[in-house]
mmCIF file of C-alpha atoms in Angstrom:
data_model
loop_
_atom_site.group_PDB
_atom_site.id
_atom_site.type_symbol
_atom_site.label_atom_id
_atom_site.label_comp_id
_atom_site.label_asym_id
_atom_site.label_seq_id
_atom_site.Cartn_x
_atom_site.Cartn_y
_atom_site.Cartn_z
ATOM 1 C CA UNK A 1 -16.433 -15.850 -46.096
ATOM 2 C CA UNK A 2 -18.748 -13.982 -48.922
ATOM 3 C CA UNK A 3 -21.292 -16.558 -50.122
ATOM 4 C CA UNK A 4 -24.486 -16.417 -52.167
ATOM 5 C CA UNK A 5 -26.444 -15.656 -49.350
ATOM 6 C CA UNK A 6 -26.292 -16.369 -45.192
ATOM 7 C CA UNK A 7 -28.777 -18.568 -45.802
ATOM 8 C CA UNK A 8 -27.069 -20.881 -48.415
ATOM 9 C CA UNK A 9 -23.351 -20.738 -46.452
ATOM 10 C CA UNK A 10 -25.758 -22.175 -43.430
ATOM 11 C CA UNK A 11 -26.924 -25.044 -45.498
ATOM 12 C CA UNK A 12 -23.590 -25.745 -47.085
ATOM 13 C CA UNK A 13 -21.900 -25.542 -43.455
ATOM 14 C CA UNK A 14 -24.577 -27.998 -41.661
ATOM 15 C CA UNK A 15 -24.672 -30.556 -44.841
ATOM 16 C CA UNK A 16 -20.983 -31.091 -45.407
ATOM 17 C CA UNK A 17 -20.916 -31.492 -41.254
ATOM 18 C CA UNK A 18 -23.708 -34.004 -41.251
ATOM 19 C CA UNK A 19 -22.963 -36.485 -44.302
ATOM 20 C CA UNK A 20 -19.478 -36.212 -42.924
ATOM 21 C CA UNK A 21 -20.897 -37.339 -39.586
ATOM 22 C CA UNK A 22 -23.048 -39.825 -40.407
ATOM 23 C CA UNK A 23 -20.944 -42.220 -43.369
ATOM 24 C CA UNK A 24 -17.793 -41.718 -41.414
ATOM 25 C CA UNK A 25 -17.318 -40.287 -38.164
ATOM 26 C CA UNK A 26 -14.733 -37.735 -37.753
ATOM 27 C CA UNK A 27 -11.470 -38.954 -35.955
ATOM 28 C CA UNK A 28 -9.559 -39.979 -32.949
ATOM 29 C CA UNK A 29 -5.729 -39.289 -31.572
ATOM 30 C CA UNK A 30 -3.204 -37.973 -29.497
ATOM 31 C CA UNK A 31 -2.706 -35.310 -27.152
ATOM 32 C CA UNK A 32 -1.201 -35.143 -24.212
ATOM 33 C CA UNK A 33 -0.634 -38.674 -22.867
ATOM 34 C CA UNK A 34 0.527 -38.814 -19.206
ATOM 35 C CA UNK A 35 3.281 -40.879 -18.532
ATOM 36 C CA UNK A 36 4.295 -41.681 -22.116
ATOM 37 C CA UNK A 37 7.482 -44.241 -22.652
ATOM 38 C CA UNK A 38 10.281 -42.882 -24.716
ATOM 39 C CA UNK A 39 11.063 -46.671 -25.909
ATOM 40 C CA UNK A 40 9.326 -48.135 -28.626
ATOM 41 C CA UNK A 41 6.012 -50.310 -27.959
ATOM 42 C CA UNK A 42 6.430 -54.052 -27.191
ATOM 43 C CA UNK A 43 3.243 -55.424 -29.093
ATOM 44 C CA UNK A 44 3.378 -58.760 -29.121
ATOM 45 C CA UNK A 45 3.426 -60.601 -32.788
ATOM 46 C CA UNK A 46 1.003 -57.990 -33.874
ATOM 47 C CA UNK A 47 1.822 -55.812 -36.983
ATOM 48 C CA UNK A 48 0.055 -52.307 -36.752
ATOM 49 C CA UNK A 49 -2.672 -53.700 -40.055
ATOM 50 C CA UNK A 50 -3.448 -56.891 -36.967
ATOM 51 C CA UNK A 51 -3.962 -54.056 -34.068
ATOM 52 C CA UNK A 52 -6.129 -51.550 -36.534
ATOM 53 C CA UNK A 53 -8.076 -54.980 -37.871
ATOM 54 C CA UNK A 54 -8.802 -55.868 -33.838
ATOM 55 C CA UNK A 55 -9.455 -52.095 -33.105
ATOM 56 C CA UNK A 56 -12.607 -52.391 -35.670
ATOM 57 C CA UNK A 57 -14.060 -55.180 -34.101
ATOM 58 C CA UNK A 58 -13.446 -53.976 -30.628
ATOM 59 C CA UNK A 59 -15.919 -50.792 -31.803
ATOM 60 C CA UNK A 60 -18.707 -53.278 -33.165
ATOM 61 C CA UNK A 61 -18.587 -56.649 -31.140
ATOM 62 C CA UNK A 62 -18.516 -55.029 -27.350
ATOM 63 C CA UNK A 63 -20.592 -53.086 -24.978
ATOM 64 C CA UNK A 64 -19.135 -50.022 -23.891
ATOM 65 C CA UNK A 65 -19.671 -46.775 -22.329
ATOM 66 C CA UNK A 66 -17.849 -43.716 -21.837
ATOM 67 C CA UNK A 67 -17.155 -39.706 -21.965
ATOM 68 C CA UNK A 68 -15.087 -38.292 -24.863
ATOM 69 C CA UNK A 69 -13.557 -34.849 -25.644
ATOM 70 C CA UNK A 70 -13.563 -33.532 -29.227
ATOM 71 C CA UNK A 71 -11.462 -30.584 -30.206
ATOM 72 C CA UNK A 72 -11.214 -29.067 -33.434
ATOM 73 C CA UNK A 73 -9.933 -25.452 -34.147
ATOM 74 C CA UNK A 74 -11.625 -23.056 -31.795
ATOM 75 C CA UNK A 75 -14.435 -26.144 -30.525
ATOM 76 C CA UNK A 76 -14.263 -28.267 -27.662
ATOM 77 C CA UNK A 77 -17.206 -30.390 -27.557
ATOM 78 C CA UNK A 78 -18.115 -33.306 -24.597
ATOM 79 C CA UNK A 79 -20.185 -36.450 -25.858
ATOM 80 C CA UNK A 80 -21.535 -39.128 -24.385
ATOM 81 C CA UNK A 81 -21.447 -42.894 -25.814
ATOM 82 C CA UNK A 82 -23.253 -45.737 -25.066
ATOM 83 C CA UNK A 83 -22.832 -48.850 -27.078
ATOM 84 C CA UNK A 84 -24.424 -52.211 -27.130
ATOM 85 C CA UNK A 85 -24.523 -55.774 -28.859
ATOM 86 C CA UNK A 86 -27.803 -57.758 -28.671
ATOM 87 C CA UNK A 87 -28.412 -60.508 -30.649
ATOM 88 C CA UNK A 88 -25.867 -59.416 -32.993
ATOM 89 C CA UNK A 89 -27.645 -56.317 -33.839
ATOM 90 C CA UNK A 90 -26.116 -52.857 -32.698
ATOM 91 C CA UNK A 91 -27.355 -50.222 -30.590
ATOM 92 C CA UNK A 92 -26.057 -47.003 -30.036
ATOM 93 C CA UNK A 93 -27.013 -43.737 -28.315
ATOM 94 C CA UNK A 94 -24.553 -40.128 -28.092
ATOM 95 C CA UNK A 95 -25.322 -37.492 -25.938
ATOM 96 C CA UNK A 96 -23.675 -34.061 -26.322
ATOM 97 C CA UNK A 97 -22.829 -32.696 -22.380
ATOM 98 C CA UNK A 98 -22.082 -29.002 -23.931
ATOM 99 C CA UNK A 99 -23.489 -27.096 -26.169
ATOM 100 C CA UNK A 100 -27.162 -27.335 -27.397
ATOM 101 C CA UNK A 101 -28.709 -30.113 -26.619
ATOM 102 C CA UNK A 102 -28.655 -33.174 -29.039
ATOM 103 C CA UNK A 103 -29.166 -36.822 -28.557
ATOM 104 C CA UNK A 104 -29.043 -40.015 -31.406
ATOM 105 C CA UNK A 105 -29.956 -43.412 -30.944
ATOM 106 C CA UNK A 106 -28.471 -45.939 -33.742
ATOM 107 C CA UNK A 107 -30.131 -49.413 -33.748
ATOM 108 C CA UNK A 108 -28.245 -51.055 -36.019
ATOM 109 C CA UNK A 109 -28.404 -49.119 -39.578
ATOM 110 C CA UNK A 110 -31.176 -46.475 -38.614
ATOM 111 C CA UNK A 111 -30.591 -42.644 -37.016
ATOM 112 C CA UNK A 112 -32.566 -41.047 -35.007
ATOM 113 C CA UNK A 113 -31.946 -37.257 -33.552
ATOM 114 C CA UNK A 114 -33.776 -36.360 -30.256
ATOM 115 C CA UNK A 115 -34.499 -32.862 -29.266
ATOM 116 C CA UNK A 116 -36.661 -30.420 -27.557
ATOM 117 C CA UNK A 117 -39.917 -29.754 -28.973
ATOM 118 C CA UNK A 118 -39.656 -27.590 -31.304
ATOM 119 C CA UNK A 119 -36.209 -27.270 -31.829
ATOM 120 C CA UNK A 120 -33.839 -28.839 -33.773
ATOM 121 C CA UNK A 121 -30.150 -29.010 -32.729
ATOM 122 C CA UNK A 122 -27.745 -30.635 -34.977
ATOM 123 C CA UNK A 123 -25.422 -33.236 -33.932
ATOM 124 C CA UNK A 124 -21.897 -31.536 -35.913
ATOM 125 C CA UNK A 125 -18.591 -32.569 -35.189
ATOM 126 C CA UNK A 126 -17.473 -35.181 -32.834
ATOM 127 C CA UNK A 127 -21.058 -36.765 -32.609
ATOM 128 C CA UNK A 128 -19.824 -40.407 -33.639
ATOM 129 C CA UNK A 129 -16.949 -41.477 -32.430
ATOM 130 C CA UNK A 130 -14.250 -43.235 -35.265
ATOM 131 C CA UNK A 131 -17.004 -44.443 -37.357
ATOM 132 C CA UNK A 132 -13.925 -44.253 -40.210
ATOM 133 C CA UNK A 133 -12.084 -46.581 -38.667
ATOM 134 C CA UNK A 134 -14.703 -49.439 -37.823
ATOM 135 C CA UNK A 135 -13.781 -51.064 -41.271
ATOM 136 C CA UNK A 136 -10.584 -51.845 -40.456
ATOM 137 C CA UNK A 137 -7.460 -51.259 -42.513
ATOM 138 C CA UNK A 138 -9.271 -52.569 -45.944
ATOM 139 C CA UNK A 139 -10.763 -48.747 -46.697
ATOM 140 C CA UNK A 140 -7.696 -47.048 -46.433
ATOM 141 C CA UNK A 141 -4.493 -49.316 -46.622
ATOM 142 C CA UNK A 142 -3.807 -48.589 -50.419
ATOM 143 C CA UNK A 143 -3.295 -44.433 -49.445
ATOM 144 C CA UNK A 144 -1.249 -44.937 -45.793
ATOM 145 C CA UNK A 145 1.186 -46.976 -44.308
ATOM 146 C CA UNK A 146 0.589 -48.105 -40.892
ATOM 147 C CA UNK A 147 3.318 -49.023 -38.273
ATOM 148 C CA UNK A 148 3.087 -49.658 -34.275
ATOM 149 C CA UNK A 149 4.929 -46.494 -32.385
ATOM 150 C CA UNK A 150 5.217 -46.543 -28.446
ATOM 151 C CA UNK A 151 3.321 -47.240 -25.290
ATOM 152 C CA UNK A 152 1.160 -44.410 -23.462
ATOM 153 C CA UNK A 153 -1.539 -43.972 -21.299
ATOM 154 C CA UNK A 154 -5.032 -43.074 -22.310
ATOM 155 C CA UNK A 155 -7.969 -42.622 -19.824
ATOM 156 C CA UNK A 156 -6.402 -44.591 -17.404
ATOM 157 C CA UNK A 157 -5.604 -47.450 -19.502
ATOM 158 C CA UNK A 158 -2.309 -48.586 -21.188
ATOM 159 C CA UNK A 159 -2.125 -47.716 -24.744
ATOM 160 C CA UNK A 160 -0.303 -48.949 -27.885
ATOM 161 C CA UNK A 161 0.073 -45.945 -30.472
ATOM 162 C CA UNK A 162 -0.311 -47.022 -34.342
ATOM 163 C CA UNK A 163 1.040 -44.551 -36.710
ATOM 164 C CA UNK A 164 -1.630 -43.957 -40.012
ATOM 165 C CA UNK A 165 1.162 -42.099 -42.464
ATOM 166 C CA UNK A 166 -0.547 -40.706 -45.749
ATOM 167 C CA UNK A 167 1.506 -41.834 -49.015
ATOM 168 C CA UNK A 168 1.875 -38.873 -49.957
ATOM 169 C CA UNK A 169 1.426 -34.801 -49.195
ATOM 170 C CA UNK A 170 -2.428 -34.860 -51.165
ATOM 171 C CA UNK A 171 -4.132 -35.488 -47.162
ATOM 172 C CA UNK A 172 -2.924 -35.533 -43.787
ATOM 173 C CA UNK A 173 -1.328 -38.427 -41.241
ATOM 174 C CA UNK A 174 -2.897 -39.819 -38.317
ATOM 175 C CA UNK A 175 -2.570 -41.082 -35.025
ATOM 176 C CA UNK A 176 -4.236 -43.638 -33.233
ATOM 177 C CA UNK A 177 -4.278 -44.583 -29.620
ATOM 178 C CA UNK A 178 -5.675 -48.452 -28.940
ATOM 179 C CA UNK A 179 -6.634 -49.708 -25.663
ATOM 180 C CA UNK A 180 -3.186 -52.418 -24.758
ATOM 181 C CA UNK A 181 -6.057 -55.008 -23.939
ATOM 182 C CA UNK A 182 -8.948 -54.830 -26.225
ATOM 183 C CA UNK A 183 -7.663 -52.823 -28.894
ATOM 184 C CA UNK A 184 -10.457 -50.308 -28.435
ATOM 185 C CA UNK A 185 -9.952 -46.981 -30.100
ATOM 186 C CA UNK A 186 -9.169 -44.945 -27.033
ATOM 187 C CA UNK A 187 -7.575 -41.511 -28.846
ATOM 188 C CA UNK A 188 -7.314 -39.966 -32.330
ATOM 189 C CA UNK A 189 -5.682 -37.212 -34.135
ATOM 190 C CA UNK A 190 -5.049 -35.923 -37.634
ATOM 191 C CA UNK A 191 -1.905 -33.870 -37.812
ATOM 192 C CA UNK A 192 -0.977 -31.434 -40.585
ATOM 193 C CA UNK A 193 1.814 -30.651 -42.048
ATOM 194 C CA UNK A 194 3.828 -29.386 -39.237
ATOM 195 C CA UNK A 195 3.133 -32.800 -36.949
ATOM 196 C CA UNK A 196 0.697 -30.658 -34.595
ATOM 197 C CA UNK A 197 -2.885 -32.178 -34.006
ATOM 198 C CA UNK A 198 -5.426 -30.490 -36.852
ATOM 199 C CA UNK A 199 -8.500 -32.445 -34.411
ATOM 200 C CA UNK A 200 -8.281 -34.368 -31.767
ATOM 201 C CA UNK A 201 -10.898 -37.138 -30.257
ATOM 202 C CA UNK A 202 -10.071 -38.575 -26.904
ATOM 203 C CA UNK A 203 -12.101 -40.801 -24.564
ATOM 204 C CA UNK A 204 -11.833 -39.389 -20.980
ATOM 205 C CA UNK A 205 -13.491 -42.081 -19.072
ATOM 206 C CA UNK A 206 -14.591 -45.769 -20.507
ATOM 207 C CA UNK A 207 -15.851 -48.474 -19.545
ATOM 208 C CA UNK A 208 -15.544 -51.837 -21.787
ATOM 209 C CA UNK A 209 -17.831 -55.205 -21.229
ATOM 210 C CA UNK A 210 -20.569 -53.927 -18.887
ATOM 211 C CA UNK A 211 -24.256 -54.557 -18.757
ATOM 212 C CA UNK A 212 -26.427 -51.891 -20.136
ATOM 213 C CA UNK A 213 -30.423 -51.919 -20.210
ATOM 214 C CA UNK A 214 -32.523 -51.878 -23.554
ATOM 215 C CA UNK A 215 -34.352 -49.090 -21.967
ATOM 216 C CA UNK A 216 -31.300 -46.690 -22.158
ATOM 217 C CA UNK A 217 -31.789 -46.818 -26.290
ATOM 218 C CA UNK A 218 -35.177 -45.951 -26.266
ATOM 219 C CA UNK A 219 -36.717 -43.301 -27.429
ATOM 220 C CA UNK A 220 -38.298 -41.256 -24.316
ATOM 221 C CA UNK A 221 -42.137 -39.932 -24.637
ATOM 222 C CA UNK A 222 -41.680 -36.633 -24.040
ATOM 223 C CA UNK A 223 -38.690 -35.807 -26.913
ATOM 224 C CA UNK A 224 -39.281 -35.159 -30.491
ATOM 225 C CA UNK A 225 -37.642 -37.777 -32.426
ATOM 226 C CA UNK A 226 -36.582 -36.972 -36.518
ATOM 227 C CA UNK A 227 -34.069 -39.116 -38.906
ATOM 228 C CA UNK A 228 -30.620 -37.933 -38.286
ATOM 229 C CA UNK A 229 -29.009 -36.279 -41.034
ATOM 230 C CA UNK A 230 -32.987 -35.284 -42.628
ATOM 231 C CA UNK A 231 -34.775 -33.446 -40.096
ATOM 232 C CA UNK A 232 -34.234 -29.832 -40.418
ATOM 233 C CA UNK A 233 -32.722 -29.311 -43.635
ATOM 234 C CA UNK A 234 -35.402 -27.935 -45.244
ATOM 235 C CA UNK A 235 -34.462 -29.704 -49.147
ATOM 236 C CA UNK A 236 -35.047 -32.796 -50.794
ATOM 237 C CA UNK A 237 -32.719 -35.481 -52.242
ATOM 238 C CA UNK A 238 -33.125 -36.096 -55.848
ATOM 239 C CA UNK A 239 -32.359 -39.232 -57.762
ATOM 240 C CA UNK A 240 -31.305 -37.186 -60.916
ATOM 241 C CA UNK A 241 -28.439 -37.726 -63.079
ATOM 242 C CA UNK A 242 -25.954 -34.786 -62.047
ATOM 243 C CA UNK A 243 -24.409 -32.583 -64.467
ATOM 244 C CA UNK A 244 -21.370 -32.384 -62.852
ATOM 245 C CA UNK A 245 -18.431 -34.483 -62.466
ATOM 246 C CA UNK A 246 -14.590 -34.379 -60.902
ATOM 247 C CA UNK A 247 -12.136 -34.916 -63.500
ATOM 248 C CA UNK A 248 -9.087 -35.063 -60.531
ATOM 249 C CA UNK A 249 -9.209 -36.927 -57.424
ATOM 250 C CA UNK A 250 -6.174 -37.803 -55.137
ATOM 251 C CA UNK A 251 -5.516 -41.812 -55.538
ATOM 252 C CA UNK A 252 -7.556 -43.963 -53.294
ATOM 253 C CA UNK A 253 -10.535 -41.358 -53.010
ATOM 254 C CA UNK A 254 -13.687 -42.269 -55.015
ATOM 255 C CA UNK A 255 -17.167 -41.171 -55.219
ATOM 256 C CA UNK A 256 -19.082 -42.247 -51.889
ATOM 257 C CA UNK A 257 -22.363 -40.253 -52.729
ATOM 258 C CA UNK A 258 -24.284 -37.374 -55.097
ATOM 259 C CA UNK A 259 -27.226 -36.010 -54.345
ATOM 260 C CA UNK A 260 -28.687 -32.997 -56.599
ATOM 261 C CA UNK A 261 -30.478 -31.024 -53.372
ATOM 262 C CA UNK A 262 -33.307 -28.356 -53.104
ATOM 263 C CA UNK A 263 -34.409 -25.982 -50.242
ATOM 264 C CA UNK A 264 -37.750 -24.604 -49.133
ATOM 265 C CA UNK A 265 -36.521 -20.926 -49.896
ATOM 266 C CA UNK A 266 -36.116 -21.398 -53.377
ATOM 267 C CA UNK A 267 -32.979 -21.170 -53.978
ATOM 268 C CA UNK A 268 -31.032 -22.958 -57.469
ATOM 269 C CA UNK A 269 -30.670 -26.757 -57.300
ATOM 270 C CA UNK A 270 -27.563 -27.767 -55.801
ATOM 271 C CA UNK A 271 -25.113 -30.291 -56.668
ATOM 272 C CA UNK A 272 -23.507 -32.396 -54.231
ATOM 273 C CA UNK A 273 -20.376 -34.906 -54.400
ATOM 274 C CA UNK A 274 -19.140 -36.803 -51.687
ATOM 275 C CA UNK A 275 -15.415 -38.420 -52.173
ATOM 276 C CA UNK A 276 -13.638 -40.525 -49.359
ATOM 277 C CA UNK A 277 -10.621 -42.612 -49.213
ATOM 278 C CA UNK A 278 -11.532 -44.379 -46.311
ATOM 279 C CA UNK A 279 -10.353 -42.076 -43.641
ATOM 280 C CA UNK A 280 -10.574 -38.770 -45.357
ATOM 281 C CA UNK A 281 -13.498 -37.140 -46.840
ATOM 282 C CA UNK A 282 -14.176 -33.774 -49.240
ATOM 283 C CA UNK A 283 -17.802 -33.079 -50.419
ATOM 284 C CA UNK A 284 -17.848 -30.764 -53.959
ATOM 285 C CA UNK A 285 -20.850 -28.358 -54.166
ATOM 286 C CA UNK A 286 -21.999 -26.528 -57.418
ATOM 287 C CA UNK A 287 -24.840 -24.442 -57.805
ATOM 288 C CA UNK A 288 -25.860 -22.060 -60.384
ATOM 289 C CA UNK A 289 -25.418 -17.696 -59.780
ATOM 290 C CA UNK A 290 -26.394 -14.612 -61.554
ATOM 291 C CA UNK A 291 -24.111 -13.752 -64.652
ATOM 292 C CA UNK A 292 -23.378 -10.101 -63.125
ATOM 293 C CA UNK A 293 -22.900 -11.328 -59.244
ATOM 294 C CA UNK A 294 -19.734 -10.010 -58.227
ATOM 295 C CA UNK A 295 -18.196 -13.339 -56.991
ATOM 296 C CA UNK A 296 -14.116 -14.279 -55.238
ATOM 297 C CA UNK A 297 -12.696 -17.308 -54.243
ATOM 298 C CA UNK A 298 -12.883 -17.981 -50.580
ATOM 299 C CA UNK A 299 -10.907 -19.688 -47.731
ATOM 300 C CA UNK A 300 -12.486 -20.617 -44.530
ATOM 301 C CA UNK A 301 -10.234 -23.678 -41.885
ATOM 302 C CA UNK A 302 -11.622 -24.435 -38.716
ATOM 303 C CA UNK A 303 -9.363 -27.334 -37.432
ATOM 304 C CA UNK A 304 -8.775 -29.835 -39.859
ATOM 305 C CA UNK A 305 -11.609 -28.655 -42.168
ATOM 306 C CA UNK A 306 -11.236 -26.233 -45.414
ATOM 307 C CA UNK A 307 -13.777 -25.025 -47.202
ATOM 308 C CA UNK A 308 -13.077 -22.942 -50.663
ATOM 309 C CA UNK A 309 -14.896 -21.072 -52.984
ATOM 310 C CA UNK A 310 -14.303 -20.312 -56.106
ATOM 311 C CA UNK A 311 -16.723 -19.122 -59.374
ATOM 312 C CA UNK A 312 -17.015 -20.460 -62.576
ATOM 313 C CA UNK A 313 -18.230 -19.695 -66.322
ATOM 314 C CA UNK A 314 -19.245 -22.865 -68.502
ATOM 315 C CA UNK A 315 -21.853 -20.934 -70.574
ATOM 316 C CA UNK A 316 -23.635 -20.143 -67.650
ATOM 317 C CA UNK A 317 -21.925 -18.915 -64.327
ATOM 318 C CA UNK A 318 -21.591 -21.447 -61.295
ATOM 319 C CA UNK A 319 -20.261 -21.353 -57.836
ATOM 320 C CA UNK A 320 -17.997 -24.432 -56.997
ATOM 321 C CA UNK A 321 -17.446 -25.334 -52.912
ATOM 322 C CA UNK A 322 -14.942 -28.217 -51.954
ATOM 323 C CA UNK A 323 -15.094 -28.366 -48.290
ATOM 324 C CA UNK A 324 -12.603 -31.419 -46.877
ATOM 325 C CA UNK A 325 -9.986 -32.627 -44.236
ATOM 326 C CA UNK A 326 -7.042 -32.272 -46.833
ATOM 327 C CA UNK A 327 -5.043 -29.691 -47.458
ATOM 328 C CA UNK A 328 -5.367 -26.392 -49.410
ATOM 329 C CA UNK A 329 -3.814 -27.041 -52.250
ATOM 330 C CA UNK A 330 -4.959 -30.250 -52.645
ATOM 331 C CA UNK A 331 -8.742 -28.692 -52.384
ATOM 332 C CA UNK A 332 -8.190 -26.085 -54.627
ATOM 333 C CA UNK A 333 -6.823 -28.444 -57.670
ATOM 334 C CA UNK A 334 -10.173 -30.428 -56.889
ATOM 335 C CA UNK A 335 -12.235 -27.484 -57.397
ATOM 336 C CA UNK A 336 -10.529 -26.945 -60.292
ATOM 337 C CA UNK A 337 -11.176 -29.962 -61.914
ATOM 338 C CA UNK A 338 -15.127 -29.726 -61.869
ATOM 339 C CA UNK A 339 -16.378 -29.789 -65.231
ATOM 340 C CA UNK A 340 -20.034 -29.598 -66.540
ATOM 341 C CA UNK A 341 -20.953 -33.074 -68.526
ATOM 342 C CA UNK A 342 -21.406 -32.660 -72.417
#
């Protein structure tokens, strides 16, 4: 993918990955479930909007903790979760088990990244598990249609499969795996066009109402502790106005952030956009580029995420990025909708 420089693609990469991250959590689905019923699901009185409702308290109200697999194109990455409710304040702590080493404590609102002294290694994909869907159906029932689908299996516990289908072809479905019992989130996918999974959470092993000690969510003396989603980047947030704005955005998706962002290597201010729907997300980046830079759009997927690239002349000459879980054509009319304000 040609970019303005290594250093800038880096930046773009790790931002999009960590506001993703940390407002919304990636996804959950299905797989392979052993022992799947053909027949459809006998749920009760429950309508799949009652089960999704449940499924966000489940995530919030509970202690829990388990192992979970998150795939996504060519990654396969194995967290660690531990959750717990004290006082009606929340605590949280993930643990990657492959990869670099990363570890972030949530108490309540606040993030904290743990690492090796002197070094810094980013929590990407899969770090949270279904932070989208801990809202319940209110953030994304006006852009998907939910029904129940069948029974399955899911880390050793029955399942009840709720079908998230988009309204139309401007993002991708979903499918949801809840714990028969509890109506814990137990497996997540979002599937593209073709049905097959795009990204793919599952838990592997979970345990649900145990005891857990305060002292497994504090911070340990001998780890360096920064703000998740902060430490690292190397630029500041700015309050300013931007110059920029979206003139087309699939129904149901609205502005969710906008930052105007600088680096410590000098680079051109950066413009930043964050949209959601409330299960999808696309962030729009625009920065300014020499009038003579030889400059192509770009197409980069790794699982469900696109990123393109494409340059831009509004007396001056910019470089626009939309980087998103939707499709490509639907990220390519968004990048061609940024305008400069007059």
């Amino acid at each position: 993918m040609v970019m303005r420089s290594g250093a800038r693609q880096g930046q773009r990469s790790r931002m999009f990955r960590s506001s993703a991250l940390l407002t919304k959590w990636s996804l959950l689905t299905v797989l392979i479930v052993t022992g799947q019923f053909s027949q459809l699901a006998w749920s009760g009185d429950k309508s799949a909007a009652q089960w999704v409702d449940e499924m966000s308290r489940a995530f919030k109200d509970r202690n829990y903790h388990g192992k979970f697999m998150y795939w996504s194109g060519k990654q396969i990455n194995t967290l660690e979760i531990l959750h717990k409710v004290k006082d009606g304040e929340e605590f949280e702590r993930i643990r990657r088990l492959s990869g670099k080493q990363v570890d972030v404590i949530r108490a309540d609102h606040p993030l904290f990244c743990l690492h090796p002294a002197d070094h810094f290694a980013r929590l990407e994909d899969g770090g949270a598990f279904a932070a989208k869907f801990r809202e319940g159906k209110s953030g994304f029932v006006k852009s998907y249609t939910l029904s129940v689908g069948i029974l399955g299996k899911v880390a050793g516990r029955p399942a009840q499969q709720i079908i998230v289908t988009a309204q139309d072809r401007l993002r991708y479905d979903y499918e949801l795996w809840l714990d028969q019992e509890s109506a814990f989130l137990l497996k997540s996918a979002l599937l593209g066009p073709d049905g097959a999974p795009l990204e793919v959470f599952e838990f592997v092993d979970l345990q649900l109402g145990i005891e857990l000690a305060d002292s497994l969510f504090e911070l340990a003396t001998h780890t360096q502790a920064s703000p998740a989603g902060h430490a690292g980047h190397g630029h500041d947030r700015s309050k300013a106005a931007s110059d920029w704005h979206v003139t087309w955005a699939p129904q149901g998706f609205t502005l969710a952030s906008r930052d105007v962002q600088n680096d410590s290597e000098g680079l051109s201010p950066m413009d930043v956009m964050m949209y959601a729907d409330g299960l999808a997300t696309y962030t729009v980046f625009v920065e300014g580029v020499s009038v003579g830079q030889a400059l192509a759009e770009t197409v980069s997927q790794e699982g469900a995420t696109i990123a393109f690239s494409q340059p831009m002349v509004q007396s001056d000459a910019y470089w626009v990025t939309v980087v998103g879980e939707l499709p490509l054509d639907t990220i390519k009319r968004i990048a061609s909708s940024v305008s400069k304000k007059h």
